[in-house]
Short mmCIF file of C-alpha atoms in Angstrom, two decimals:
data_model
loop_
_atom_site.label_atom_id
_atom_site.label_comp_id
_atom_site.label_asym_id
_atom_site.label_seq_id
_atom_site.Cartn_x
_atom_site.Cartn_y
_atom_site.Cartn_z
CA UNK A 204 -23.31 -67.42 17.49
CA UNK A 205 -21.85 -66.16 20.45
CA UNK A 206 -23.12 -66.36 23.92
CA UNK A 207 -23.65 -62.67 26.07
CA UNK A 208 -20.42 -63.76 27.73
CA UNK A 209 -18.27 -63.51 25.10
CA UNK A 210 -16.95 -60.96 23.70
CA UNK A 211 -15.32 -60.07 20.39
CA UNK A 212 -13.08 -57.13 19.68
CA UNK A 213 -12.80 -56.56 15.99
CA UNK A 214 -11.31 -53.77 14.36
CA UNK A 215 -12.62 -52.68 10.75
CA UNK A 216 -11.27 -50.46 8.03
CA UNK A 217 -13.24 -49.36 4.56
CA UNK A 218 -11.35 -48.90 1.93
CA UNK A 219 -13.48 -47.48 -1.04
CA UNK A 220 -11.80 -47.87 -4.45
CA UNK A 221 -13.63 -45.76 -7.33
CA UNK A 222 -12.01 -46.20 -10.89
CA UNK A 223 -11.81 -42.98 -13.20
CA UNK A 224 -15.25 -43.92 -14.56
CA UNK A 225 -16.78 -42.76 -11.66
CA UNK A 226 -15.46 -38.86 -12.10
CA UNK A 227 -16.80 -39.27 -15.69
CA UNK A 228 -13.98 -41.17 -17.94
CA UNK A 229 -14.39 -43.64 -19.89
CA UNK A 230 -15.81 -47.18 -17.92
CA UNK A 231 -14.40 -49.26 -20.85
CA UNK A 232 -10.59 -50.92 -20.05
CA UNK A 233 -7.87 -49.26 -22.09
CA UNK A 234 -5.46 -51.38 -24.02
CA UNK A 235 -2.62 -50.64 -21.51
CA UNK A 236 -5.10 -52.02 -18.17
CA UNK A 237 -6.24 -54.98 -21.08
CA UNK A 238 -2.19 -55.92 -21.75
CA UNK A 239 -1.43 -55.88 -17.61
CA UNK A 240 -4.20 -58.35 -17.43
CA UNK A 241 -3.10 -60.48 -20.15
CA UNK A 242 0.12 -60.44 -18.64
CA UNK A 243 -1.06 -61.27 -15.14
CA UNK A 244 -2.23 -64.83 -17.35
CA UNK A 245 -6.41 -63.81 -17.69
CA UNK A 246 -7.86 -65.01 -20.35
CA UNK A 247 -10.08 -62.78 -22.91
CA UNK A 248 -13.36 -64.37 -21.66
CA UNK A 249 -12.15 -63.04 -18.36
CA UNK A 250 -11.08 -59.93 -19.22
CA UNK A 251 -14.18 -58.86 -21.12
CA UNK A 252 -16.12 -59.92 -17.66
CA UNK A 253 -13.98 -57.52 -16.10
CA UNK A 254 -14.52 -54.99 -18.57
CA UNK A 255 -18.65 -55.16 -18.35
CA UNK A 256 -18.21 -55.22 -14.49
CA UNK A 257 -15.94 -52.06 -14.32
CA UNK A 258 -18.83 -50.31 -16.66
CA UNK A 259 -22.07 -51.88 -14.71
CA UNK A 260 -20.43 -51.09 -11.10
CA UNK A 261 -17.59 -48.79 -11.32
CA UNK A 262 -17.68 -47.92 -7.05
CA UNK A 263 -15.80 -50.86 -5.30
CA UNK A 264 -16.11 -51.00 -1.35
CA UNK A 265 -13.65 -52.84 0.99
CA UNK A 266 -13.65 -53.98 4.52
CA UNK A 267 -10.65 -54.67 5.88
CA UNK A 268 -10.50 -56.72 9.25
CA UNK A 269 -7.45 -54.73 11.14
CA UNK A 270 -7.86 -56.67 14.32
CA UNK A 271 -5.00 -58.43 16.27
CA UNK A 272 -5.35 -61.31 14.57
CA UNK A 273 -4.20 -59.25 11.34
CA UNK A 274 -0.66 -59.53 13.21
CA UNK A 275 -0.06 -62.88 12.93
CA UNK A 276 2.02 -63.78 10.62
CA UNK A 277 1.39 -66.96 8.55
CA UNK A 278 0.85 -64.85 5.28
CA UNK A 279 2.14 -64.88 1.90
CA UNK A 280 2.49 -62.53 -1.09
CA UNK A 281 3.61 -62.86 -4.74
CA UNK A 282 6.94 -60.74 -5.87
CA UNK A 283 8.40 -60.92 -9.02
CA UNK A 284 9.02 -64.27 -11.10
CA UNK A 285 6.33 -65.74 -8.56
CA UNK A 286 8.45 -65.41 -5.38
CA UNK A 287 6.42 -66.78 -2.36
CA UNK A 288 7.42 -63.88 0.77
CA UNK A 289 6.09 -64.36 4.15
CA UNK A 290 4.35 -61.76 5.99
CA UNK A 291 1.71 -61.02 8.53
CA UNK A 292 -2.07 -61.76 7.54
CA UNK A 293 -2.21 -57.27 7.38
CA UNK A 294 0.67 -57.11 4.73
CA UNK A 295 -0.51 -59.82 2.60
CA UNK A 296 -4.76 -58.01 2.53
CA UNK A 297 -2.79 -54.40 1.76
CA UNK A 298 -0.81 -55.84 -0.81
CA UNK A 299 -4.22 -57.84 -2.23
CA UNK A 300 -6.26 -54.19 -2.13
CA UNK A 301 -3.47 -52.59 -3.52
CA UNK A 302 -3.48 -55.18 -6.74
CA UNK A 303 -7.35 -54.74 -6.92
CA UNK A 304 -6.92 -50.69 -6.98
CA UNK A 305 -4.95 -50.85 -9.89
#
Protein backbone atom coordinates (compact mmCIF):
# COMPACT_ATOMS: atom_id res chain seq x y z
CA UNK A 1 0.00 0.00 0.00
CA UNK A 2 2.85 2.07 -0.10
CA UNK A 3 4.50 3.60 -3.03
CA UNK A 4 8.68 2.76 -3.64
CA UNK A 5 9.06 6.27 -2.24
CA UNK A 6 8.01 5.77 0.97
CA UNK A 7 9.46 4.38 3.45
CA UNK A 8 8.50 2.83 6.78
CA UNK A 9 10.75 2.23 9.73
CA UNK A 10 9.17 -0.21 12.10
CA UNK A 11 10.70 -1.75 14.92
CA UNK A 12 9.42 -5.35 16.11
CA UNK A 13 9.86 -7.37 19.25
CA UNK A 14 8.61 -11.27 19.84
CA UNK A 15 7.70 -12.03 22.90
CA UNK A 16 6.97 -15.88 23.18
CA UNK A 17 4.91 -16.82 26.26
CA UNK A 18 4.83 -20.78 26.91
CA UNK A 19 2.63 -21.82 30.01
CA UNK A 20 4.00 -24.78 32.28
CA UNK A 21 2.10 -27.20 30.01
CA UNK A 22 4.52 -26.87 27.53
CA UNK A 23 7.61 -28.34 29.88
CA UNK A 24 5.11 -31.17 30.62
CA UNK A 25 2.59 -29.95 33.58
CA UNK A 26 -0.58 -30.17 33.66
CA UNK A 27 -2.52 -27.98 30.51
CA UNK A 28 -5.73 -27.93 32.66
CA UNK A 29 -6.24 -24.33 34.83
CA UNK A 30 -5.73 -24.84 38.54
CA UNK A 31 -8.30 -23.54 40.94
CA UNK A 32 -5.99 -20.66 42.05
CA UNK A 33 -5.50 -19.34 37.90
CA UNK A 34 -9.69 -20.34 37.77
CA UNK A 35 -10.41 -17.89 41.11
CA UNK A 36 -7.97 -14.86 39.50
CA UNK A 37 -10.19 -15.14 36.52
CA UNK A 38 -13.34 -15.12 38.30
CA UNK A 39 -12.12 -12.28 40.07
CA UNK A 40 -10.95 -10.37 37.01
CA UNK A 41 -15.25 -10.65 36.32
CA UNK A 42 -15.04 -13.85 33.44
CA UNK A 43 -17.67 -15.77 33.40
CA UNK A 44 -17.52 -19.82 33.61
CA UNK A 45 -18.47 -20.18 29.89
CA UNK A 46 -15.39 -18.07 29.42
CA UNK A 47 -13.22 -19.54 31.58
CA UNK A 48 -13.73 -23.11 30.42
CA UNK A 49 -12.86 -21.56 26.72
CA UNK A 50 -9.79 -20.52 28.22
CA UNK A 51 -9.16 -23.68 29.80
CA UNK A 52 -9.61 -25.90 26.34
CA UNK A 53 -7.44 -23.19 24.59
CA UNK A 54 -4.52 -23.33 27.15
CA UNK A 55 -4.70 -27.40 26.58
CA UNK A 56 -5.23 -27.30 22.53
CA UNK A 57 -2.39 -24.47 22.09
CA UNK A 58 -0.32 -24.09 25.10
CA UNK A 59 2.79 -21.90 22.95
CA UNK A 60 1.55 -18.21 22.73
CA UNK A 61 3.63 -15.85 20.31
CA UNK A 62 3.70 -11.99 20.51
CA UNK A 63 4.74 -9.20 18.31
CA UNK A 64 5.26 -6.23 19.78
CA UNK A 65 5.49 -2.99 17.53
CA UNK A 66 8.51 -1.00 19.48
CA UNK A 67 8.66 1.74 16.92
CA UNK A 68 8.62 5.54 17.68
CA UNK A 69 5.26 5.72 17.55
CA UNK A 70 5.25 3.34 20.75
CA UNK A 71 6.45 6.75 22.50
CA UNK A 72 3.61 8.63 22.24
CA UNK A 73 1.79 8.87 24.89
CA UNK A 74 -2.04 8.81 24.67
CA UNK A 75 -2.21 5.37 26.56
CA UNK A 76 -4.00 4.04 29.40
CA UNK A 77 -3.71 1.18 31.93
CA UNK A 78 -5.92 -0.28 34.71
CA UNK A 79 -4.47 -0.09 38.54
CA UNK A 80 -6.23 -1.10 41.36
CA UNK A 81 -10.08 -0.34 42.08
CA UNK A 82 -10.15 0.40 38.17
CA UNK A 83 -7.86 3.48 38.24
CA UNK A 84 -7.50 4.86 34.62
CA UNK A 85 -3.26 5.95 34.50
CA UNK A 86 -1.89 7.52 31.48
CA UNK A 87 1.09 6.33 29.80
CA UNK A 88 2.84 5.98 26.52
CA UNK A 89 1.29 3.49 23.84
CA UNK A 90 4.86 1.04 25.01
CA UNK A 91 3.81 1.00 28.78
CA UNK A 92 0.27 0.35 28.27
CA UNK A 93 1.26 -3.14 25.40
CA UNK A 94 4.00 -4.28 28.35
CA UNK A 95 1.57 -3.99 30.93
CA UNK A 96 -1.23 -5.89 28.44
CA UNK A 97 1.62 -8.88 27.73
CA UNK A 98 2.44 -8.90 31.14
CA UNK A 99 -1.49 -9.62 32.18
CA UNK A 100 -1.64 -12.24 29.31
CA UNK A 101 1.68 -14.08 30.76
CA UNK A 102 0.13 -14.65 33.86
Amino acid sequence: FFSNSESINLALTMVVTAPRSVSGASTVLDQKHIEFLRQQGFSSGLIDALAKKKKTNPLRIWLLDNSDLMKVDDAHIIRGNYQNISCTRWRELVDCVNYHSR
